[in-house]
Short mmCIF file of C-alpha atoms in Angstrom, two decimals:
data_model
loop_
_atom_site.label_atom_id
_atom_site.label_comp_id
_atom_site.label_asym_id
_atom_site.label_seq_id
_atom_site.Cartn_x
_atom_site.Cartn_y
_atom_site.Cartn_z
CA MET A 171 24.49 1.58 31.26
CA GLY A 172 21.30 0.93 28.27
CA ILE A 173 20.86 -2.77 28.23
CA SER A 174 22.43 -4.76 25.13
CA TRP A 175 20.50 -5.37 22.34
CA TRP A 176 20.91 -9.27 23.07
CA SER A 177 20.02 -8.90 27.01
CA TRP A 178 16.82 -7.46 24.91
CA ARG A 179 15.61 -10.12 23.15
CA ALA A 180 16.68 -12.69 25.19
CA SER A 181 14.12 -11.51 27.78
CA GLN A 182 11.67 -10.97 25.19
CA LEU A 183 11.99 -14.68 24.62
CA ALA A 184 11.32 -15.95 27.68
CA VAL A 185 7.89 -15.70 27.42
CA THR A 186 7.67 -19.45 26.78
CA PRO A 187 4.29 -21.02 26.13
CA LYS A 188 3.68 -22.48 29.12
CA LYS A 189 4.00 -18.33 30.75
CA ARG A 190 2.00 -17.28 27.98
CA LYS A 191 -1.35 -19.89 29.15
CA MET A 192 -0.76 -19.15 32.38
CA GLY A 193 -1.41 -15.04 31.65
CA ALA A 194 2.53 -13.91 32.66
CA GLN A 195 2.86 -12.07 29.21
CA ASN A 196 4.48 -8.46 28.99
CA LYS A 197 1.67 -6.15 30.42
CA LYS A 198 3.83 -3.13 29.97
CA LYS A 199 3.35 -0.48 27.14
CA ARG A 200 4.19 -1.87 23.29
CA THR A 201 5.95 0.19 20.90
CA ILE A 202 4.88 -0.82 17.26
CA ALA A 203 7.81 0.45 14.88
CA VAL A 204 5.87 1.31 11.83
CA PHE A 205 7.72 1.02 8.60
CA THR A 206 6.62 3.00 5.19
CA GLY A 207 8.22 3.66 1.92
CA LYS A 208 5.45 4.47 -0.62
CA ARG A 209 2.95 7.79 -0.37
CA GLY A 210 -0.66 5.63 -1.28
CA GLY A 211 0.40 3.24 1.14
CA PHE A 212 0.97 5.13 4.11
CA GLY A 213 -2.96 6.47 3.66
CA ALA A 214 -3.66 2.67 4.57
CA LEU A 215 -1.80 3.14 7.51
CA ILE A 216 -3.36 6.63 9.36
CA SER A 217 -6.28 4.59 10.96
CA THR A 218 -4.06 2.00 12.41
CA LEU A 219 -1.71 4.56 13.88
CA GLU A 220 -4.26 6.61 15.19
CA ALA A 221 -6.30 3.30 16.69
CA ILE A 222 -2.55 2.92 18.22
CA GLU A 223 -1.66 6.45 19.17
CA ALA A 224 -5.28 6.31 21.57
CA ASP A 225 -4.62 3.25 23.37
CA PRO A 226 -2.90 4.10 26.55
CA MET A 227 -0.78 0.29 26.15
CA LEU A 228 0.37 0.94 22.92
CA SER A 229 3.06 3.38 21.54
CA PHE A 230 4.48 3.99 17.92
CA LYS A 231 7.82 4.69 16.00
CA LEU A 232 7.35 5.84 12.62
CA LEU A 233 9.88 4.76 10.34
CA VAL A 234 9.63 6.28 6.35
CA THR A 235 12.35 5.60 3.66
CA ASP A 236 12.26 5.22 -0.41
CA MET A 237 9.76 7.12 -2.47
CA HIS A 238 8.42 9.28 0.64
CA LEU A 239 12.66 10.96 0.71
CA SER A 240 12.76 11.20 -2.76
CA THR A 241 12.40 14.45 -4.55
CA ARG A 242 11.62 12.64 -8.03
CA PHE A 243 8.17 11.36 -6.48
CA GLY A 244 7.21 14.11 -4.95
CA LYS A 245 9.11 13.63 -1.66
CA THR A 246 6.36 12.57 0.40
CA GLU A 247 7.70 12.75 3.91
CA THR A 248 5.46 16.49 3.75
CA GLU A 249 2.27 14.87 3.84
CA VAL A 250 3.37 12.12 6.23
CA LYS A 251 4.58 14.71 9.17
CA LYS A 252 1.24 16.77 8.10
CA TRP A 253 -0.13 13.24 10.12
CA PHE A 254 2.32 12.10 12.97
CA SER A 255 5.75 12.25 13.81
CA VAL A 256 8.58 10.78 12.36
CA ALA A 257 10.56 8.95 14.20
CA HIS A 258 13.21 7.39 11.86
CA ARG A 259 14.24 8.66 8.27
CA ILE A 260 15.88 5.81 6.13
CA SER A 261 17.49 7.32 2.92
CA LEU A 262 18.37 4.71 0.32
CA GLY A 263 19.55 7.53 -1.68
CA GLU A 264 18.33 8.55 -5.60
CA TYR A 265 19.10 6.08 -7.50
CA ASP A 266 19.34 5.12 -11.33
CA ASP A 267 15.74 3.29 -12.68
CA THR A 268 17.32 -0.04 -13.45
CA PRO A 269 16.91 -3.76 -11.48
CA VAL A 270 20.55 -3.25 -10.61
CA LYS A 271 20.39 -0.18 -8.41
CA ARG A 272 17.02 -1.20 -7.14
CA ALA A 273 18.77 -4.17 -6.02
CA GLU A 274 21.94 -2.47 -4.37
CA ALA A 275 18.96 0.22 -3.07
CA LEU A 276 17.67 -2.25 -0.91
CA GLY A 277 19.82 -3.58 -0.08
CA ARG A 278 20.70 -0.63 2.00
CA CYS A 279 17.49 -0.28 3.17
CA TYR A 280 18.16 -3.72 4.78
CA GLN A 281 21.45 -2.95 5.90
CA LYS A 282 19.67 0.43 7.66
CA MET A 283 16.73 -1.11 9.16
CA VAL A 284 18.89 -3.45 10.96
CA LYS A 285 20.57 -0.73 12.88
CA VAL A 286 17.43 1.10 13.63
CA LEU A 287 15.58 -1.66 14.51
CA SER A 288 18.25 -2.59 17.23
CA ASP A 289 18.42 1.04 18.47
CA ILE A 290 14.56 1.02 18.67
CA LYS A 291 13.56 -2.27 20.15
CA PRO A 292 10.47 -2.43 19.41
CA ASP A 293 7.94 -5.74 20.23
CA ILE A 294 6.50 -5.81 16.64
CA LEU A 295 7.47 -4.25 13.30
CA LEU A 296 3.82 -3.73 11.01
CA VAL A 297 4.80 -3.10 7.40
CA LEU A 298 2.20 -3.06 4.98
CA GLY A 299 1.94 -4.11 1.14
CA ASP A 300 4.42 -5.79 -1.30
CA ARG A 301 6.77 -3.73 -2.50
CA GLY A 302 10.55 -4.59 -2.06
CA GLU A 303 11.67 -2.11 0.64
CA VAL A 304 8.75 -4.06 2.73
CA LEU A 305 11.06 -7.42 1.95
CA ALA A 306 13.86 -5.93 2.70
CA ALA A 307 12.65 -4.25 6.74
CA ALA A 308 10.72 -7.57 7.20
CA TYR A 309 13.86 -9.73 6.83
CA ALA A 310 15.65 -7.33 8.80
CA ALA A 311 13.25 -8.12 11.70
CA THR A 312 13.13 -11.64 11.17
CA GLU A 313 17.14 -12.38 12.04
CA LEU A 314 16.62 -9.75 14.62
CA ASN A 315 13.92 -12.10 16.43
CA ILE A 316 11.51 -9.12 16.22
CA PRO A 317 7.66 -10.33 15.13
CA VAL A 318 6.45 -8.75 12.40
CA ALA A 319 2.53 -8.06 11.37
CA HIS A 320 2.02 -7.38 8.27
CA ILE A 321 -1.44 -5.67 6.01
CA LEU A 322 -2.33 -6.52 2.77
CA GLY A 323 -0.39 -9.72 2.49
CA GLY A 324 -2.37 -13.07 0.25
CA ASP A 325 -2.93 -11.34 -2.44
CA VAL A 326 -1.90 -12.08 -6.35
CA ALA A 327 -0.58 -10.04 -9.05
CA GLY A 328 1.20 -10.21 -12.30
CA ASN A 329 4.39 -8.60 -11.91
CA LEU A 330 7.27 -8.88 -8.84
CA ASP A 331 4.94 -7.67 -6.58
CA GLY A 332 3.17 -11.25 -6.64
CA ASN A 333 6.66 -12.93 -5.69
CA ARG A 334 7.15 -10.33 -2.84
CA ILE A 335 4.17 -10.74 -0.93
CA HIS A 336 4.17 -14.25 -0.31
CA ALA A 337 8.06 -14.27 0.56
CA ILE A 338 6.63 -11.03 2.96
CA THR A 339 3.90 -13.46 4.13
CA LYS A 340 6.47 -16.03 5.30
CA LEU A 341 8.66 -13.98 7.54
CA SER A 342 5.63 -12.49 8.73
CA HIS A 343 4.23 -14.01 12.41
CA ILE A 344 0.99 -11.69 12.21
CA HIS A 345 -1.40 -11.39 8.92
CA PHE A 346 -4.04 -8.77 8.18
CA PRO A 347 -5.04 -9.72 4.48
CA SER A 348 -7.73 -7.01 2.97
CA ASN A 349 -10.38 -9.78 1.62
CA ARG A 350 -11.47 -13.70 2.10
CA ASP A 351 -9.67 -14.58 -0.73
CA ALA A 352 -6.18 -13.15 0.65
CA TYR A 353 -7.39 -14.92 3.78
CA LYS A 354 -8.18 -18.12 2.77
CA ARG A 355 -4.57 -18.08 0.05
CA ILE A 356 -2.32 -17.24 3.50
CA LEU A 357 -3.85 -20.38 4.99
CA LYS A 358 -2.93 -22.40 1.90
CA LEU A 359 0.83 -20.84 2.33
CA GLY A 360 1.17 -23.23 5.68
CA GLU A 361 0.13 -20.11 8.48
CA GLU A 362 -1.44 -21.02 11.54
CA GLU A 363 -4.71 -19.42 11.95
CA TRP A 364 -4.80 -17.95 14.94
CA ARG A 365 -2.35 -15.78 13.01
CA VAL A 366 -4.50 -14.41 10.35
CA HIS A 367 -7.42 -11.80 11.15
CA ASN A 368 -9.33 -10.86 7.80
CA VAL A 369 -9.74 -7.41 8.88
CA GLY A 370 -10.66 -5.34 5.80
CA SER A 371 -9.02 -3.16 3.88
CA SER A 372 -7.58 -0.22 5.82
CA TYR A 373 -7.21 1.94 2.73
CA LEU A 374 -11.33 2.19 3.15
CA ASP A 375 -11.60 3.44 6.84
CA LEU A 376 -10.97 7.11 6.02
CA VAL A 377 -13.29 6.70 3.15
CA ARG A 378 -16.09 5.47 4.75
CA GLU A 379 -15.86 8.25 7.34
CA GLY A 380 -16.06 10.67 5.14
CA ARG A 381 -12.57 12.27 6.01
CA HIS A 382 -11.38 13.34 2.55
CA THR A 383 -11.61 16.33 0.97
CA PRO A 384 -14.87 17.84 -0.32
CA ASN A 385 -14.94 17.26 -4.28
CA SER A 386 -15.59 20.87 -4.75
CA GLU A 387 -12.51 21.95 -2.58
CA ALA A 388 -10.49 19.18 -4.87
CA ARG A 389 -11.39 20.01 -7.73
CA ALA A 390 -10.31 23.67 -7.24
CA ARG A 391 -7.42 22.83 -5.73
CA TYR A 392 -6.61 21.02 -8.98
CA GLY A 393 -7.69 23.14 -11.46
CA LEU A 394 -10.79 21.50 -12.31
CA SER A 395 -14.09 23.74 -12.64
CA LYS A 396 -17.30 23.03 -10.76
CA ASP A 397 -19.14 20.71 -12.99
CA GLU A 398 -16.72 19.40 -15.84
CA PRO A 399 -15.85 15.90 -16.46
CA TYR A 400 -12.56 13.91 -15.27
CA ALA A 401 -10.82 11.38 -15.15
CA MET A 402 -8.18 10.00 -12.65
CA LEU A 403 -4.98 8.01 -14.46
CA ILE A 404 -2.26 6.24 -12.30
CA GLN A 405 -0.32 3.89 -14.08
CA HIS A 406 2.93 1.81 -12.53
CA PRO A 407 5.77 0.07 -14.39
CA VAL A 408 5.38 -3.23 -15.70
CA THR A 409 7.79 -4.76 -13.61
CA LEU A 410 8.19 -7.96 -15.15
CA GLN A 411 8.42 -6.19 -18.63
CA GLU A 412 10.10 -2.81 -18.38
CA LYS A 413 10.31 -1.97 -21.91
CA GLU A 414 6.56 -2.18 -21.72
CA SER A 415 5.99 0.64 -19.05
CA PHE A 416 6.71 3.20 -21.94
CA ASN A 417 4.57 1.83 -24.29
CA GLU A 418 1.63 0.97 -21.95
CA MET A 419 1.40 4.40 -20.56
CA LYS A 420 1.44 6.25 -24.02
CA ALA A 421 -1.46 4.19 -25.30
CA ILE A 422 -3.54 4.92 -22.29
CA LEU A 423 -2.56 8.67 -22.87
CA GLN A 424 -3.62 8.53 -26.67
CA ALA A 425 -6.61 6.89 -26.02
CA LEU A 426 -7.44 9.81 -23.22
CA LYS A 427 -6.12 12.33 -25.84
CA LYS A 428 -8.94 10.81 -28.40
CA ASP A 429 -11.62 10.90 -26.17
CA GLY A 430 -11.10 14.43 -24.93
CA ILE A 431 -11.53 14.12 -21.16
CA ARG A 432 -9.79 16.33 -18.84
CA THR A 433 -7.14 14.06 -16.76
CA ILE A 434 -5.57 13.88 -13.29
CA VAL A 435 -2.02 11.96 -13.89
CA SER A 436 -0.03 10.98 -10.71
CA TYR A 437 3.49 9.69 -11.06
CA PRO A 438 4.14 6.14 -10.62
CA CYS A 439 5.99 4.32 -8.17
CA SER A 440 9.84 3.66 -7.70
CA ASP A 441 9.96 -0.08 -9.09
CA PRO A 442 12.19 -0.46 -11.70
CA GLY A 443 10.74 0.91 -15.71
CA TYR A 444 9.21 4.15 -13.96
CA THR A 445 10.95 6.53 -16.22
CA GLY A 446 9.49 5.23 -18.77
CA VAL A 447 6.06 5.92 -17.75
CA ILE A 448 7.35 9.23 -16.63
CA ARG A 449 8.56 10.01 -19.95
CA ALA A 450 5.10 9.17 -21.80
CA ILE A 451 4.10 11.57 -19.12
CA GLU A 452 5.97 14.27 -20.04
CA MET A 453 5.27 14.13 -23.50
CA TYR A 454 1.55 15.21 -22.74
CA ALA A 455 2.16 17.23 -19.99
CA LYS A 456 1.89 20.23 -21.60
CA GLU A 457 -1.17 19.45 -22.87
CA PRO A 458 -4.03 21.58 -21.11
CA GLN A 459 -6.74 18.12 -20.84
CA PHE A 460 -3.87 17.01 -18.64
CA ILE A 461 -3.23 18.26 -14.97
CA VAL A 462 0.39 16.05 -13.98
CA HIS A 463 1.39 15.80 -10.20
CA LYS A 464 3.70 13.81 -8.73
CA ASN A 465 1.66 13.54 -6.14
CA ILE A 466 -1.31 13.51 -5.16
CA GLU A 467 -2.09 13.72 -0.89
CA ALA A 468 -4.44 10.41 0.07
CA VAL A 469 -7.49 12.71 1.53
CA ASP A 470 -7.18 15.04 -1.81
CA PHE A 471 -7.23 11.98 -4.24
CA TRP A 472 -10.38 10.56 -1.81
CA GLY A 473 -11.97 13.72 -2.45
CA LEU A 474 -11.73 13.50 -6.44
CA MET A 475 -12.34 10.19 -6.86
CA ALA A 476 -15.69 11.00 -5.05
CA GLY A 477 -16.76 13.55 -8.60
CA ALA A 478 -14.61 11.58 -11.12
CA THR A 479 -16.03 10.11 -14.36
CA PHE A 480 -14.03 6.93 -14.46
CA PHE A 481 -10.25 5.98 -13.21
CA ILE A 482 -7.69 4.18 -15.34
CA GLY A 483 -4.45 2.62 -14.79
CA ASN A 484 -3.31 -0.40 -13.20
CA SER A 485 -2.94 1.00 -9.75
CA SER A 486 -4.29 -1.11 -6.83
CA SER A 487 -6.47 2.02 -6.14
CA GLY A 488 -8.80 1.17 -9.34
CA LEU A 489 -9.59 -2.29 -7.92
CA MET A 490 -9.35 -1.32 -3.84
CA GLU A 491 -11.03 2.22 -3.35
CA THR A 492 -13.02 2.77 -6.00
CA PRO A 493 -16.07 0.52 -5.27
CA TYR A 494 -16.53 2.58 -2.66
CA PHE A 495 -17.10 5.67 -4.72
CA SER A 496 -19.45 3.44 -7.05
CA LEU A 497 -16.95 4.89 -9.79
CA PRO A 498 -15.86 2.37 -12.80
CA ALA A 499 -12.44 1.81 -13.10
CA VAL A 500 -10.36 0.66 -16.22
CA ASN A 501 -8.11 -2.01 -15.43
CA VAL A 502 -4.85 -1.52 -17.89
CA GLY A 503 -2.95 -4.42 -18.82
CA SER A 504 -1.60 -7.53 -16.72
CA ARG A 505 -0.24 -5.73 -13.37
CA GLN A 506 -3.17 -6.60 -11.03
CA GLU A 507 -3.88 -9.45 -13.23
CA GLY A 508 -5.59 -12.73 -10.44
CA ARG A 509 -6.37 -10.35 -7.57
CA VAL A 510 -10.23 -9.75 -6.63
CA ARG A 511 -12.23 -7.08 -8.22
CA ASP A 512 -15.24 -5.89 -7.85
CA LYS A 513 -17.97 -5.20 -10.51
CA ASN A 514 -17.23 -1.65 -11.01
CA VAL A 515 -13.62 -2.96 -12.64
CA ILE A 516 -13.57 -2.76 -16.40
CA ASP A 517 -10.49 -4.95 -17.91
CA ALA A 518 -8.36 -4.15 -20.73
CA LYS A 519 -5.10 -5.25 -22.90
CA ALA A 520 -2.52 -3.00 -22.93
CA THR A 521 -3.30 -1.54 -26.72
CA LEU A 522 -5.20 1.43 -28.01
CA ASN A 523 -8.08 -0.11 -29.46
CA ASP A 524 -9.25 -1.71 -26.05
CA ILE A 525 -8.38 0.66 -24.05
CA THR A 526 -10.67 2.82 -26.16
CA ARG A 527 -13.40 0.77 -25.76
CA ALA A 528 -12.89 0.40 -22.43
CA ILE A 529 -12.67 4.21 -22.03
CA LYS A 530 -16.02 4.26 -23.38
CA ARG A 531 -17.53 1.81 -21.87
CA ALA A 532 -16.71 3.46 -18.11
CA LYS A 533 -18.10 6.91 -19.49
CA LYS A 534 -21.86 5.70 -20.08
CA PRO A 535 -23.82 6.60 -17.83
CA SER A 536 -25.59 3.23 -17.63
CA THR A 537 -22.57 1.48 -16.57
CA ARG A 538 -22.91 2.98 -13.27
CA LYS A 539 -26.29 1.66 -12.92
CA THR A 540 -24.89 -2.32 -14.09
CA PHE A 541 -22.57 -2.86 -11.82
CA LYS A 542 -23.73 -4.39 -7.98
CA ASN A 543 -20.59 -4.75 -6.05
CA LYS A 544 -19.97 -6.61 -3.08
CA TYR A 545 -17.53 -4.18 -1.44
CA LEU A 546 -14.76 -7.60 -0.98
CA PHE A 547 -12.54 -5.34 0.26
CA GLY A 548 -14.73 -5.19 4.01
CA ARG A 549 -17.27 -2.90 5.83
CA ALA A 550 -16.25 -2.53 8.99
CA LEU A 551 -13.18 -0.52 10.56
CA ALA A 552 -9.63 -2.40 10.13
CA GLY A 553 -7.41 0.09 11.54
CA PRO A 554 -8.98 -0.44 14.90
CA HIS A 555 -9.36 -3.88 14.05
CA ILE A 556 -5.28 -4.15 13.59
CA ALA A 557 -4.64 -1.80 16.89
CA ARG A 558 -6.64 -4.30 19.03
CA VAL A 559 -4.40 -7.17 17.71
CA LEU A 560 -1.34 -5.60 18.00
CA LYS A 561 -1.97 -5.04 21.46
CA GLU A 562 -3.62 -8.58 22.70
CA VAL A 563 -1.43 -11.01 20.65
CA PRO A 564 0.86 -13.03 23.40
CA LEU A 565 4.03 -12.13 22.53
CA GLY A 566 7.25 -14.45 23.13
CA TYR A 567 8.34 -17.96 21.99
CA ALA A 568 5.04 -18.85 20.90
CA LEU A 569 4.96 -16.47 18.26
CA LEU A 570 8.13 -16.19 17.00
CA ARG A 571 8.24 -20.13 16.55
CA LYS A 572 6.08 -20.42 13.48
CA LYS A 573 4.86 -23.59 11.93
CA VAL A 574 3.90 -25.01 9.16
CA THR A 575 0.39 -26.83 8.95
CA PHE A 576 1.03 -28.59 5.79
#
């Protein structure tokens, strides 16, 4: 007869602070439930999952949901399975592009995560980012007294992500911010210093190791000639101004059309307003200038970055990954407002004139020579650092009992 959920959690909570100091914490192999709902976010988990897999004292259960299971966004579960086995598929179903339907889908995510986590009984739930499904997963774990470890907390943004990310921080017990600014913000939110580890961005681990598709191969795969200049475009919805999502994407495409540069276009994320972005893409999809894909796998994405002329849009990739390729990035609109950025980032208002100005600046050969990046998102490998903390952090009451430092 299997152990009940409540009996299992009681045994976990029995590790008191006194016992922890005496070294009486668990020495058994730890199970980490790793949750991913977004195609881009999975790329940032690869090095951490590899480090967990390589450690004899750790194992993981991979949980996939939302965009990974959606045909509308390329069903990127296929990419995930090329790397690791999937333990649980948490389907939210295909849903309409409205805040109500998105909120209902997140409610389903919460309910299903309660069931999955109850079955798995993990030692820790590992989540990444600021999306709604991450908040739902973190809340489910909180109600079940499962410690939550959060990657990429502490940042700010000019949309709903900026609200959710701090809510996830307060539900989490271990923090892995990507930069010094985010680290300090988490401490200001009242988190105890021993819980916060400034590991840098795990998005960059494979990039730094050169583990991505060679640019020549990526060019051939995506229909680009050997020496052809090209741009990369990802524009997500503006969640606080959903109706502007179409207009902003249209303005970007108009500016690119005017410039004439070949452009690799990737679909947006599933935030409310995505149909407006897709509608704008479809207006230009038949133009030979634009190469449209619902998804670009992480290793191909970085391989394309390695040879691009510039990156454009409002994706965090434009802030976080482009500096390491010395790639000019045109950051459009307010979605990334307030987030730290390096010297290669050119901010533009979401208007045709301002985007056109920024593109011209990004294309100047002298532009790359003028910015001296500070590499704000770290230089060391974050994944192995995260895995080490997950293995060594004491479990039990002291971890779950959070204090506010102000």
